[in-house]
PDB file of C-alpha atoms in Angstrom:
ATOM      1  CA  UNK A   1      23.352 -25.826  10.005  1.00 44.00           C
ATOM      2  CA  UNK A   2      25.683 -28.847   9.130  1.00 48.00           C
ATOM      3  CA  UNK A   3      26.480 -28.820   5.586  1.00 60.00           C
ATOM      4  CA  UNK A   4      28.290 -32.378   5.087  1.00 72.00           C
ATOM      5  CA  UNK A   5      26.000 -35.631   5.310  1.00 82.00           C
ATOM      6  CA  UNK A   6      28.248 -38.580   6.185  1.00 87.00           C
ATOM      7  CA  UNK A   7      27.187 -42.186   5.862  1.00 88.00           C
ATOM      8  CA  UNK A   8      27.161 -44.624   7.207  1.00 92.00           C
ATOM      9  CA  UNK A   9      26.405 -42.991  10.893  1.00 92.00           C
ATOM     10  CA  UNK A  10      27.524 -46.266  12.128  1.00 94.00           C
ATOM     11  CA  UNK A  11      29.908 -48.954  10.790  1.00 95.00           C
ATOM     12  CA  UNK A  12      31.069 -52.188  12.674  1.00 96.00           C
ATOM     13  CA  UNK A  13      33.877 -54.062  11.114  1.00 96.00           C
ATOM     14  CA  UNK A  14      36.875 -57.144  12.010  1.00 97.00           C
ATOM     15  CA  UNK A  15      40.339 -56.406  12.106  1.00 97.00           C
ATOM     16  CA  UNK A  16      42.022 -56.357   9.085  1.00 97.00           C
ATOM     17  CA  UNK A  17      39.056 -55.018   6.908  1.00 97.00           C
ATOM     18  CA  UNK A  18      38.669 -52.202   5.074  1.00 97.00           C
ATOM     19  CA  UNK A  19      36.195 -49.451   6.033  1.00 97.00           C
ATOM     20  CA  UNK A  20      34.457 -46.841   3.866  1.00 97.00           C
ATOM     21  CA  UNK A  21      32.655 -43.800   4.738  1.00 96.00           C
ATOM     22  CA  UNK A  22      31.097 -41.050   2.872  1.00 96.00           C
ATOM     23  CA  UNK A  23      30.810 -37.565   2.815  1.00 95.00           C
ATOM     24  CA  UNK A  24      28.716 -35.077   0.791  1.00 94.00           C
ATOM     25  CA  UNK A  25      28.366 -31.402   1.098  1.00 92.00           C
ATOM     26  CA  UNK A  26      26.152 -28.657  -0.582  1.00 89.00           C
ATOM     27  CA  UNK A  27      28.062 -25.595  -1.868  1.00 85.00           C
ATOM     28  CA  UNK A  28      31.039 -25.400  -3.820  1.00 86.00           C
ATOM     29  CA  UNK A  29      34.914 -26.355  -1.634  1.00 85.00           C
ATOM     30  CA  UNK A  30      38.006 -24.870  -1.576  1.00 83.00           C
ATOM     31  CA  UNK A  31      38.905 -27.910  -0.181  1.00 87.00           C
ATOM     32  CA  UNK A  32      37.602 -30.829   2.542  1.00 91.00           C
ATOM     33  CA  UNK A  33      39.326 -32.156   5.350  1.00 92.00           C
ATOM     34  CA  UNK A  34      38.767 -35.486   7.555  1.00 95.00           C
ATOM     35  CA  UNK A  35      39.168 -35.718  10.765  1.00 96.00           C
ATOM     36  CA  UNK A  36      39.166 -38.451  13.561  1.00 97.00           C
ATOM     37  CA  UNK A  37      38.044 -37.850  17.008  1.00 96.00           C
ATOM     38  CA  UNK A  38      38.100 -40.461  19.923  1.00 93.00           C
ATOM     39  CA  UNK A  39      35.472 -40.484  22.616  1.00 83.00           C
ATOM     40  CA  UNK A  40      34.706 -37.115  23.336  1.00 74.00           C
ATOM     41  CA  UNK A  41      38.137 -35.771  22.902  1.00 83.00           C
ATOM     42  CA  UNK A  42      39.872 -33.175  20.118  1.00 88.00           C
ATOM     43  CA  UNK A  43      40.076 -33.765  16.489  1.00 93.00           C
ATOM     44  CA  UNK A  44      43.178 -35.432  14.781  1.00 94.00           C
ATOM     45  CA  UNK A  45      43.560 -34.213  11.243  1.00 94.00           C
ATOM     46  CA  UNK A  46      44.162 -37.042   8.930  1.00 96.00           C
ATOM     47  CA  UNK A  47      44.354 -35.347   5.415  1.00 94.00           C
ATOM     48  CA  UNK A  48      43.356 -32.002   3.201  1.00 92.00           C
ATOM     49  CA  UNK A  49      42.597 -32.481  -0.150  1.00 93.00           C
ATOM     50  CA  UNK A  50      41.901 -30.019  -2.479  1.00 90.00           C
ATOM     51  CA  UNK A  51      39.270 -28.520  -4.692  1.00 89.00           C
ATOM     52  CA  UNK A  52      41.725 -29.416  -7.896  1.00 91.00           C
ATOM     53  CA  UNK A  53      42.532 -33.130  -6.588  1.00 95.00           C
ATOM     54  CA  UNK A  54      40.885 -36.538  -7.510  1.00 97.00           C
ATOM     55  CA  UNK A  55      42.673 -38.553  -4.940  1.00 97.00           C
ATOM     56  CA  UNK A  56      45.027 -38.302  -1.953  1.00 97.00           C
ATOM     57  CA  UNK A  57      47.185 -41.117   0.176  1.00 96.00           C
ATOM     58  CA  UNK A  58      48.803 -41.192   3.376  1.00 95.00           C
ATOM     59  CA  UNK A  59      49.662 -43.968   5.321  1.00 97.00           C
ATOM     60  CA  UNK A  60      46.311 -46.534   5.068  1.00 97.00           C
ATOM     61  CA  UNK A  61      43.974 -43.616   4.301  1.00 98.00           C
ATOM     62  CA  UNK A  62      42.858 -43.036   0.701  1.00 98.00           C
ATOM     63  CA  UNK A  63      40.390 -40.002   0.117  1.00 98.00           C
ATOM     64  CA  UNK A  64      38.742 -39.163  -2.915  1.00 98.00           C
ATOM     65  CA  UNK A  65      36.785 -36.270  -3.681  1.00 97.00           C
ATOM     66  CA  UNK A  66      34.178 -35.793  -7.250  1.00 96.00           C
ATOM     67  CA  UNK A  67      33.187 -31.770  -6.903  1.00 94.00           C
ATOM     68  CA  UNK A  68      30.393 -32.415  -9.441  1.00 94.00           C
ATOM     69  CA  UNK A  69      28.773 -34.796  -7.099  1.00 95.00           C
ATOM     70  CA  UNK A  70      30.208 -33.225  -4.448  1.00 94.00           C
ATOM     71  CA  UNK A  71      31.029 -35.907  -2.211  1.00 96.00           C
ATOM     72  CA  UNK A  72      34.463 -37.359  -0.952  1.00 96.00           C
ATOM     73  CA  UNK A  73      35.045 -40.378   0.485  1.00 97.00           C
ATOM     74  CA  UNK A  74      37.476 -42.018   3.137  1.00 98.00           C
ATOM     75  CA  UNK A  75      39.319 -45.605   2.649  1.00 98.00           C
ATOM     76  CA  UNK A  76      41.155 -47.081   5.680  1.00 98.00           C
ATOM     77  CA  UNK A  77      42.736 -49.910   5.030  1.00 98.00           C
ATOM     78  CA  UNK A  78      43.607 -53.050   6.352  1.00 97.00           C
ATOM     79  CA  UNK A  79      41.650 -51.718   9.764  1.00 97.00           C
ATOM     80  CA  UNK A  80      43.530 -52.008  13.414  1.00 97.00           C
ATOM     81  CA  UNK A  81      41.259 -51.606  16.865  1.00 96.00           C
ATOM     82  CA  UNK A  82      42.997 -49.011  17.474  1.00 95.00           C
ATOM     83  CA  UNK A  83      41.123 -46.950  14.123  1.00 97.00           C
ATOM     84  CA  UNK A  84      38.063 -47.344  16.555  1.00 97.00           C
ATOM     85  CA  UNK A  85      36.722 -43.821  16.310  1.00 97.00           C
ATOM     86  CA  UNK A  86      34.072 -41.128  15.174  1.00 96.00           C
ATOM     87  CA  UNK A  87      34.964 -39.512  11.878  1.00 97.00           C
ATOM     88  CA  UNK A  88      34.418 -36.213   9.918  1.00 96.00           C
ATOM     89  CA  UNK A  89      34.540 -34.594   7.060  1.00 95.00           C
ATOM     90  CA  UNK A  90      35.245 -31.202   7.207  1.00 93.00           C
ATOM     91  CA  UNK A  91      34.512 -28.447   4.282  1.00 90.00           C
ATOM     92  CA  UNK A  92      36.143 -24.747   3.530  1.00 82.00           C
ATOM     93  CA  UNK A  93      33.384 -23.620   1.778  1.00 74.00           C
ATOM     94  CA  UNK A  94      34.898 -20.036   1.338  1.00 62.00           C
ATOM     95  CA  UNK A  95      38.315 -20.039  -0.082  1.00 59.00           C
ATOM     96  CA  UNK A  96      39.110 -16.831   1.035  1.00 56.00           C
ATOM     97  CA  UNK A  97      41.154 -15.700   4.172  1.00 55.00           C
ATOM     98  CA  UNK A  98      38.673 -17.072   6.971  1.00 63.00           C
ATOM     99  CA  UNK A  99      38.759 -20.486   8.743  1.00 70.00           C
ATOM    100  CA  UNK A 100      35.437 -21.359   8.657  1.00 82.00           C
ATOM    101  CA  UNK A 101      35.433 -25.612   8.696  1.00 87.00           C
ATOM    102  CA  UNK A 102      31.523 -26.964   8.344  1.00 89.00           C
ATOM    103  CA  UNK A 103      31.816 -30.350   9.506  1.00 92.00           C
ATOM    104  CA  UNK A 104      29.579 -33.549   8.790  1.00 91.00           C
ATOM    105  CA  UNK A 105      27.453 -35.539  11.290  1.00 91.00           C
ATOM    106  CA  UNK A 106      30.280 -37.896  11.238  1.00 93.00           C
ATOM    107  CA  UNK A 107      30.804 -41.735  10.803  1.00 95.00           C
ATOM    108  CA  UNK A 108      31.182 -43.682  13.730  1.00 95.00           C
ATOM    109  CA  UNK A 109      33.664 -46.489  13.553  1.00 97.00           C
ATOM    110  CA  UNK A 110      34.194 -49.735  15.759  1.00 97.00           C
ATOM    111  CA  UNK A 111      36.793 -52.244  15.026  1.00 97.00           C
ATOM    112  CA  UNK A 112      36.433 -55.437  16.422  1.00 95.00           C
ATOM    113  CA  UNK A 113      39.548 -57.353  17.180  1.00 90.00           C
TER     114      UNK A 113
ATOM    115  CA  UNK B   1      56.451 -27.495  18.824  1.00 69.00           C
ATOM    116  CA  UNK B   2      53.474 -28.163  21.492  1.00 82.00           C
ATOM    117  CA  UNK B   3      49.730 -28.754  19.739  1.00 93.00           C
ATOM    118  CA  UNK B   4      47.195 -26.483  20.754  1.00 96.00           C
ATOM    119  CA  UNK B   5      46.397 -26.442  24.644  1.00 97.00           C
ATOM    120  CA  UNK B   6      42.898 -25.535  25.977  1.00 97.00           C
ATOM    121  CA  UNK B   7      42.252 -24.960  29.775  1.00 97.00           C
ATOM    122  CA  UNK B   8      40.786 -25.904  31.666  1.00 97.00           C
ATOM    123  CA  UNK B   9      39.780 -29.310  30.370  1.00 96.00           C
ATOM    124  CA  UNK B  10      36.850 -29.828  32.574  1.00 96.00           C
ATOM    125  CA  UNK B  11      34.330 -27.128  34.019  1.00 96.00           C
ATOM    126  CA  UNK B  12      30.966 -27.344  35.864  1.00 98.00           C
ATOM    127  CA  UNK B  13      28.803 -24.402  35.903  1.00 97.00           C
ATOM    128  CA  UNK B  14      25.009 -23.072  36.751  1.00 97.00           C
ATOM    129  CA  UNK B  15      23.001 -21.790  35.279  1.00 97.00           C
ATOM    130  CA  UNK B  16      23.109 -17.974  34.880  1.00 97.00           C
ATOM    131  CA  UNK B  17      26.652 -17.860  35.594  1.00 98.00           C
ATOM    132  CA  UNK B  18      29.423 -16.984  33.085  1.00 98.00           C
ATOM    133  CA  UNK B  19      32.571 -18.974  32.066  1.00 98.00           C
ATOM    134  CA  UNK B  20      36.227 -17.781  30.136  1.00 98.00           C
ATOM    135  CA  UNK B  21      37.586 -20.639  28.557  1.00 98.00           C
ATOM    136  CA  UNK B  22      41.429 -20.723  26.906  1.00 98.00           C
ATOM    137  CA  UNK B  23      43.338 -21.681  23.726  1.00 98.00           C
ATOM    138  CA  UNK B  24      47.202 -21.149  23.109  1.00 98.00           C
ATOM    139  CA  UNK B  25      47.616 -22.013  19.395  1.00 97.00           C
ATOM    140  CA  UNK B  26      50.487 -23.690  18.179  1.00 95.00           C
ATOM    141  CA  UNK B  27      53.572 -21.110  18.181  1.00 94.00           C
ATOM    142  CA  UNK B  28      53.656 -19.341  14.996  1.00 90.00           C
ATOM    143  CA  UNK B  29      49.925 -19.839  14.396  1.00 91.00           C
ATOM    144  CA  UNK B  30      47.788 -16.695  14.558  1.00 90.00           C
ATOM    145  CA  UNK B  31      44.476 -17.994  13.232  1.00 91.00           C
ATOM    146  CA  UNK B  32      42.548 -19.416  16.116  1.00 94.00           C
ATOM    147  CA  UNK B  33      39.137 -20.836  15.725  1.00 94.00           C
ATOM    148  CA  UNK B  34      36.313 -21.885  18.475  1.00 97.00           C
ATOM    149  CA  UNK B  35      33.869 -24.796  17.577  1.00 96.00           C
ATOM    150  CA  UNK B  36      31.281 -25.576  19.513  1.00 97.00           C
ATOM    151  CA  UNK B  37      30.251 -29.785  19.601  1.00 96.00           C
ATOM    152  CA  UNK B  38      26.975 -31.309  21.266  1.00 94.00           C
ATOM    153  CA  UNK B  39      25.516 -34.558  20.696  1.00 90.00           C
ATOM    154  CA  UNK B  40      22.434 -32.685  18.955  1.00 88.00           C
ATOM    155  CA  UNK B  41      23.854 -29.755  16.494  1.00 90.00           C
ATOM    156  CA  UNK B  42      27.083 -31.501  15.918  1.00 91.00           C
ATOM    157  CA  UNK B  43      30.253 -29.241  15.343  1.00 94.00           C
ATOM    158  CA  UNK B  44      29.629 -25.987  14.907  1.00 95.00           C
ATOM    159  CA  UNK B  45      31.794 -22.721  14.375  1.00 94.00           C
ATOM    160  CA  UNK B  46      31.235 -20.058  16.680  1.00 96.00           C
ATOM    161  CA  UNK B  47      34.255 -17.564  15.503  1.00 92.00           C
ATOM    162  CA  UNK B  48      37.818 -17.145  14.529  1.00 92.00           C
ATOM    163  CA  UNK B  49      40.384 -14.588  15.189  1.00 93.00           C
ATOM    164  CA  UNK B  50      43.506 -13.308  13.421  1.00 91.00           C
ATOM    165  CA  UNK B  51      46.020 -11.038  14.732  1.00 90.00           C
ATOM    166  CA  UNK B  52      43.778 -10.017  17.561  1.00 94.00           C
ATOM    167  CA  UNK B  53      40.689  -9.451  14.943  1.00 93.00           C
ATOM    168  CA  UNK B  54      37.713 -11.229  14.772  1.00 92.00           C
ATOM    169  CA  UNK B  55      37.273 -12.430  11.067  1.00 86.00           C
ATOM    170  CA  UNK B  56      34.149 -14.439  11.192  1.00 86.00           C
ATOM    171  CA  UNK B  57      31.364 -15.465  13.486  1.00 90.00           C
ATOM    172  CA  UNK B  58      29.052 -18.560  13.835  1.00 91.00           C
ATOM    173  CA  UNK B  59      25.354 -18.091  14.362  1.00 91.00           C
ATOM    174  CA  UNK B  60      25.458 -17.658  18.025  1.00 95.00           C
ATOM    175  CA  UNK B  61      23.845 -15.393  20.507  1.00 96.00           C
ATOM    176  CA  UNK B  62      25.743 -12.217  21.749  1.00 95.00           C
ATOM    177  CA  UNK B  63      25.905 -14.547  24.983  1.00 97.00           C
ATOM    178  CA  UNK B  64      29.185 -15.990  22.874  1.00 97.00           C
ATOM    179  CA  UNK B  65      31.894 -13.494  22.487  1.00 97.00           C
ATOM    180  CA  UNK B  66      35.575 -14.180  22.511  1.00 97.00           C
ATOM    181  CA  UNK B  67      38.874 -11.962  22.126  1.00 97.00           C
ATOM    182  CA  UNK B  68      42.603 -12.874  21.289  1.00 97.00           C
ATOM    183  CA  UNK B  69      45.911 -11.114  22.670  1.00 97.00           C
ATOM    184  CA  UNK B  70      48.791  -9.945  21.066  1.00 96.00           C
ATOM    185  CA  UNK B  71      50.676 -13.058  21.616  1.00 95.00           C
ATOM    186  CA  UNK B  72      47.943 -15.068  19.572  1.00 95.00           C
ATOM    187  CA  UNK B  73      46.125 -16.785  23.175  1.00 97.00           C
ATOM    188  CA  UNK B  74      42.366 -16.729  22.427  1.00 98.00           C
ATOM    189  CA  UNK B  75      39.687 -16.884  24.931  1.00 98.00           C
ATOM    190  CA  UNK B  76      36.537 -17.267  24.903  1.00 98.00           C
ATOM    191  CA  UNK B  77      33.329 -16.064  27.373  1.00 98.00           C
ATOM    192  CA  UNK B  78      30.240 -17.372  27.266  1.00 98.00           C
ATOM    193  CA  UNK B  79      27.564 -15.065  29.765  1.00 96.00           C
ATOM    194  CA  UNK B  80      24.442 -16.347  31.329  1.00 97.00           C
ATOM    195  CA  UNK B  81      24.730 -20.098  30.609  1.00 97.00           C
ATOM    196  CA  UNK B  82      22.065 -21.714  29.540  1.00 97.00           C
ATOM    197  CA  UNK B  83      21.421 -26.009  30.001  1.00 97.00           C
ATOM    198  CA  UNK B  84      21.796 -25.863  25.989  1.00 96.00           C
ATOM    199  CA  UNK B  85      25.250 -24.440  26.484  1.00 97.00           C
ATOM    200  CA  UNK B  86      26.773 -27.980  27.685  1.00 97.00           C
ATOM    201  CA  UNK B  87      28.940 -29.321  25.299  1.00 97.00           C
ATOM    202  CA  UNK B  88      32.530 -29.631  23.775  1.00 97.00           C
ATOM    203  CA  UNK B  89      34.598 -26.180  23.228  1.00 97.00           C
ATOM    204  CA  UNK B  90      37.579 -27.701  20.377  1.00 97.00           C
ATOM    205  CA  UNK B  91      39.881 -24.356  19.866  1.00 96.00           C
ATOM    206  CA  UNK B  92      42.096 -25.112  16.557  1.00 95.00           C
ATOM    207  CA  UNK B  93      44.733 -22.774  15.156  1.00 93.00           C
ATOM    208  CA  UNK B  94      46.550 -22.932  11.785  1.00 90.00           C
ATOM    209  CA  UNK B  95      48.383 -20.738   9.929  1.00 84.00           C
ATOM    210  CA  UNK B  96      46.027 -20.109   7.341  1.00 68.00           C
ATOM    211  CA  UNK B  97      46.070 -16.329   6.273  1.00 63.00           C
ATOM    212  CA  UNK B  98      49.805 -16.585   6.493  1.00 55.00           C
ATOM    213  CA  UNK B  99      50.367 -17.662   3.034  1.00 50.00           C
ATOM    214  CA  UNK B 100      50.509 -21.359   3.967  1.00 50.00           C
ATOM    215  CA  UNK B 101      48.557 -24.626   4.935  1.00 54.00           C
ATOM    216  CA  UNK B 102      44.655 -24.790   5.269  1.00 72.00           C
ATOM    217  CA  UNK B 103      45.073 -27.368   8.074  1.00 84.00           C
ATOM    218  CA  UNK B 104      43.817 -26.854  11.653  1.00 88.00           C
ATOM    219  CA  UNK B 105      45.042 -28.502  14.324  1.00 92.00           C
ATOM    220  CA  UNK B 106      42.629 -29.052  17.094  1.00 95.00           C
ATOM    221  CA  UNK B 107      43.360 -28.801  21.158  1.00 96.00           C
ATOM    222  CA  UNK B 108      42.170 -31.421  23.321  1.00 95.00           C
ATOM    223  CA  UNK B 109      39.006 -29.201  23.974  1.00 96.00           C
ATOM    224  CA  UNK B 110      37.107 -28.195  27.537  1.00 97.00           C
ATOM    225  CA  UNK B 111      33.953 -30.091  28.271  1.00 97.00           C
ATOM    226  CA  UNK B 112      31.454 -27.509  29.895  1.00 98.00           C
ATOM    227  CA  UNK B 113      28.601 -28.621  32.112  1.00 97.00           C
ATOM    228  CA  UNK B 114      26.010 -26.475  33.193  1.00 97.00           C
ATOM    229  CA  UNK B 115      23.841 -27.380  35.832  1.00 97.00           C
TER     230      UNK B 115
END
């Protein structure tokens, strides 16, 4: 079973805004990736952040993670058409040696241009 | 260095036949992980291996099994296909259990159809 809820499912947006998507997850993180993934094809890794972190940047992408909610959350800024994509949030709920990622239902985005 | 290649990239099947897909990691990577994606379950994790040892497994049938080589290739076979069986296959590698980055870096994937 999926451990990460993502919201919205769906989010529709101009060129030039900013979009915001969710994640939240059940058991404690070592830490929680997103990923982006365009129709039907691989995943992209954006950015890690980690158990011990409030907030990350890179590029146009802020994260933000709150363990005692347990939830993170994804900021791109300043949105292009080409950020027109399904998103995830990815968890390693272990910490230990194993790779085990439990995704999210993921956050589909559409920039209009 | 090259991402992580999967072949073949496309694949039609029927039912009650079997299917060996590929992964090379990323050179130097010798964690390789198989997900499984379908419109209905999502992404899910079916295993990972680690210098040729299978770490962890997904909740899959035996029907899933997998294997990787001394050179860090993965494959995986998948016996008896099933309709339910269509769907995404993302391999990712990383070098996690090397004393580095958590990060995995996924391959293009194969998209399996069975008939």
């Amino acid at each position: 079973s999926q451990q990460g809820e993502e919201d919205p499912q769906a989010l529709s947006i101009q060129e030039g805004e900013n979009a915001t998507m969710n994640c939240s997850y059940k058991t404690s993180i070592n830490n929680l990736q997103w990923y982006r993934q365009n129709s039907g094809r691989g995943l992209v890794h954006l950015i890690l952040i980690r158990s011990n972190e409030r907030e990350k940047h890179s590029g146009r992408l802020r994260v933000t993670l709150d363990t005692s909610k347990k939830s993170s959350s994804l900021l791109i800024t300043a949105s292009r058409a080409a950020d027109t994509a399904s998103y995830f949030c990815a968890t390693d709920p272990h910490g230990g040696a194993t790779n085990k990622l439990i995704f999210g239902t993921g956050t589909l985005l559409a920039v209009q241009p | 260095k090259a991402g992580v290649t999967q072949t073949p990239r496309y694949l039609i099947k029927t039912r009650g036949q079997q299917v060996t897909l590929s992964c090379s990691p990323i050179s130097g990577h010798r964690s390789v992980s198989w997900y499984q994606q379908t419109p209905g379950q999502g992404l899910q994790f079916l295993f990972e291996y680690f210098s040729e040892t299978q770490r962890n497994k997904g909740n899959f049938p035996g029907r899933f099994s997998g294997r990787q080589f001394s050179n860090s290739r993965s494959e995986m076979n998948v016996s008896t296909l099933e309709l339910g069986d269509s769907a995404l296959y993302l391999c990712a590698s990383s070098t996690r259990g090397q004393g580095s980055t958590d990060t995995q870096y996924f391959g293009p994937g194969t998209r399996l159809t069975v008939l």
